[in-house]
Amino acid sequence: MNLHPGTSLIQPYAVDLDLEMGIMKNAKQHTVRRASDMSGHYADQTALEQLIKDGDPVHYEVFECLPPEEYGQIFFCISTLQPGKVGDEYFMTKGHYHTVPHTGEIYLCLRGEGYMLMKTSDGQFAYQRFHRGGIVYVPPYWAHRSVNTGKEPLVSFCTYNAEAGHNYGDIEKEGFIKRVLEVSGRPLIQ
Amino acid sequence: MNLHPGTSLIQPYAVDLDLEMGIMKNAKQHTVRRASDMSGHYADQTALEQLIKDGDPVHYEVFECLPPEEYGQIFFCISTLQPGKVGDEYFMTKGHYHTVPHTGEIYLCLRGEGYMLMKTSDGQFAYQRFHRGGIVYVPPYWAHRSVNTGKEPLVSFCTYNAEAGHNYGDIEKEGFIKRVLEVSGRPLIQ
């Protein structure tokens, strides 16, 4: 068999998810982001600081299994974003570009509701709704951030090229063009 | 924004699945494989021919949405394999390598039970169980075939590199090393 330089031959394996709880049972990496990890991302920094003082709740968790970071391998994760607000702004993820910018990502929503906000580095903006059974295709070049507008956890299964990498720094500088706020009891993208 | 040659900038989009029925509601491509499409794959060709005469039932359906076949784009599909047997052998998919052999595939099982059989072109064999919430990681180089050993449809969500392609021809020639048969009322890989 011809092996291609840069793509390892590894053994197949299996991983178990709890699709309702949004948990990977034997994850290789478990990332937890609390309110205190989100400084600078919300419009209302005072409300965020109060939330941190009031117990610094978990915003979201990401469970990942990490094959080699090589062409042809695929990363997959399950992400669970809690419901809540910082001021009038719904809980959200930091959002990121990929370090290899011309790689996309698939999100399959398994529970909850919300929005995927997307932007390009030259200022294009787009969004799609999250709901159970909905797939959002995030094409190459698009930064992406999840927002939970519901009352239960927003659970998504995600896959992307293993070599894609995460670039959070540019979003910290640029922001995301629009925000999702509760206005008169309903989510509004503005 | 710098675009990379060979990877288009397209707009984000969304697609809806019925996670229980195993259907993509606005699929771009819908493939249906019946018993008559499976000639040569089962050990008991006489039983297959009888099944074709008795109504040629659907074996499996694949619903796909097809971004450009370019580096960095990701294909995704939902696949529904019906329960049943051909002689003592459980219903299964044809199985395939990827045309770009050093690309993998992720399967997330949403309903049902069964096995993923996997092989390499130099004769290595592996399998993993399918059950609701189970992910099977099919690494680059591994051909893969799903087998439904349960009494209800086996529903899987799959993603892979958009440029991977399907190579069915080599499996038609090589077979799959092992089969999944019902022996004394239980599945046996042999």
Coordinates of C-alpha atoms in Angstrom, one line a residue, chain A residues 1-5 7-20 24 67-68 71-76 100-110 118 120-122 124-129 131-142 157 159-164, chain B residues 1-5 7-20 24 67-68 71-76 100-110 118 120-122 124-129 131-142 157 159-164:
Chain A
M1 CA 0.0 0.0 0.0
N2 CA 1.3 3.5 -0.9
L3 CA 1.2 5.8 2.0
H4 CA 1.2 9.5 1.2
P5 CA 3.9 11.6 2.9
T7 CA -0.9 11.4 6.2
S8 CA -0.4 8.6 8.8
L9 CA -2.0 5.2 8.7
I10 CA -3.8 4.8 12.0
Q11 CA -6.2 2.2 13.4
P12 CA -10.0 2.9 13.3
Y13 CA -11.6 3.8 16.6
A14 CA -14.9 4.6 18.2
V15 CA -16.0 7.3 20.6
D16 CA -19.4 7.6 22.5
L17 CA -21.5 10.7 22.8
D18 CA -24.4 11.4 25.0
L19 CA -26.5 13.2 22.4
E20 CA -28.9 14.7 25.0
M24 CA -18.2 12.9 24.8
P67 CA -6.5 12.4 15.3
P68 CA -3.1 13.5 13.9
Y71 CA -4.2 16.3 5.6
G72 CA -7.1 13.7 5.3
Q73 CA -7.7 13.3 9.0
I74 CA -10.8 14.8 10.4
F75 CA -11.3 16.4 13.8
F76 CA -14.7 16.1 15.5
V100 CA -5.6 27.5 7.7
P101 CA -8.3 30.0 6.5
H102 CA -9.5 28.0 3.5
T103 CA -11.0 25.2 5.5
G104 CA -14.7 24.9 6.4
E105 CA -16.6 23.3 9.3
I106 CA -19.9 21.4 9.6
Y107 CA -22.2 21.9 12.6
L108 CA -25.1 19.5 13.2
C109 CA -27.4 20.8 15.9
L110 CA -28.7 18.0 18.2
M118 CA -20.4 34.1 10.5
T120 CA -15.2 37.1 6.6
S121 CA -12.1 39.1 7.2
D122 CA -13.3 41.7 4.6
Q124 CA -19.2 40.0 4.9
F125 CA -21.7 38.9 7.5
A126 CA -24.1 35.9 7.5
Y127 CA -26.1 33.9 9.9
Q128 CA -28.1 30.7 10.1
R129 CA -30.5 29.3 12.6
H131 CA -32.4 23.9 15.8
R132 CA -32.5 20.2 16.4
G133 CA -31.6 18.4 13.2
G134 CA -30.3 21.5 11.5
I135 CA -26.9 21.5 9.8
V136 CA -25.0 24.7 9.3
Y137 CA -22.4 24.6 6.6
V138 CA -19.6 27.1 7.5
P139 CA -17.6 27.4 4.2
P140 CA -13.8 28.0 4.1
Y141 CA -12.8 31.6 5.0
W142 CA -15.8 32.2 7.3
F157 CA -21.7 18.0 16.7
T159 CA -16.3 18.3 12.2
Y160 CA -13.5 20.0 10.3
N161 CA -10.1 19.3 8.6
A162 CA -7.6 18.1 11.2
E163 CA -5.0 20.6 10.0
A164 CA -7.4 23.6 10.2
Chain B
M1 CA -9.0 38.9 1.7
N2 CA -6.6 36.4 0.2
L3 CA -8.4 33.6 -1.5
H4 CA -6.4 30.4 -2.1
P5 CA -6.3 29.0 -5.6
T7 CA -10.8 26.9 -2.7
S8 CA -13.9 29.0 -3.5
L9 CA -15.5 31.5 -1.3
I10 CA -19.2 30.5 -1.1
Q11 CA -22.1 31.7 1.1
P12 CA -23.0 29.7 4.3
Y13 CA -26.1 27.7 4.1
A14 CA -28.3 25.4 6.2
V15 CA -29.9 22.0 5.6
D16 CA -32.5 20.2 7.7
L17 CA -32.3 16.5 8.7
D18 CA -35.1 14.4 10.2
L19 CA -32.8 12.6 12.7
E20 CA -35.3 9.8 13.4
M24 CA -32.3 15.2 4.5
P67 CA -20.3 21.9 -1.8
P68 CA -17.6 22.3 -4.4
Y71 CA -9.7 21.4 -0.6
G72 CA -11.2 22.8 2.6
Q73 CA -14.9 22.1 1.7
I74 CA -16.6 19.3 3.5
F75 CA -19.2 16.9 2.2
F76 CA -21.9 15.6 4.5
V100 CA -8.1 10.2 -2.8
P101 CA -7.1 7.3 -0.6
H102 CA -5.5 9.3 2.1
T103 CA -8.7 10.9 3.3
G104 CA -10.8 9.7 6.2
E105 CA -14.5 9.8 7.1
I106 CA -16.5 10.4 10.3
Y107 CA -19.7 8.4 11.1
L108 CA -22.1 9.5 13.8
C109 CA -24.8 6.9 14.5
L110 CA -28.1 8.5 15.3
M118 CA -13.1 -1.6 7.5
T120 CA -7.0 -1.6 3.9
S121 CA -5.7 -2.5 0.4
D122 CA -3.0 -4.6 1.9
Q124 CA -5.7 -5.3 7.3
F125 CA -9.2 -5.7 8.8
A126 CA -11.0 -3.8 11.6
Y127 CA -14.5 -3.3 12.8
Q128 CA -16.4 -1.0 15.2
R129 CA -19.9 -1.2 16.6
H131 CA -25.2 2.3 18.2
R132 CA -27.0 5.6 18.9
G133 CA -24.5 8.3 19.9
G134 CA -21.5 6.2 18.7
I135 CA -18.9 7.8 16.4
V136 CA -16.8 5.7 14.2
Y137 CA -13.6 7.3 13.0
V138 CA -12.6 5.8 9.6
P139 CA -9.0 6.9 9.2
P140 CA -7.4 7.7 5.8
Y141 CA -6.7 4.6 3.6
W142 CA -9.5 2.5 5.1
F157 CA -24.5 11.2 9.7
T159 CA -18.7 13.9 6.8
Y160 CA -15.5 13.7 4.7
N161 CA -13.2 15.9 2.6
A162 CA -15.1 17.2 -0.4
E163 CA -12.3 16.2 -2.7
A164 CA -12.2 12.6 -1.4

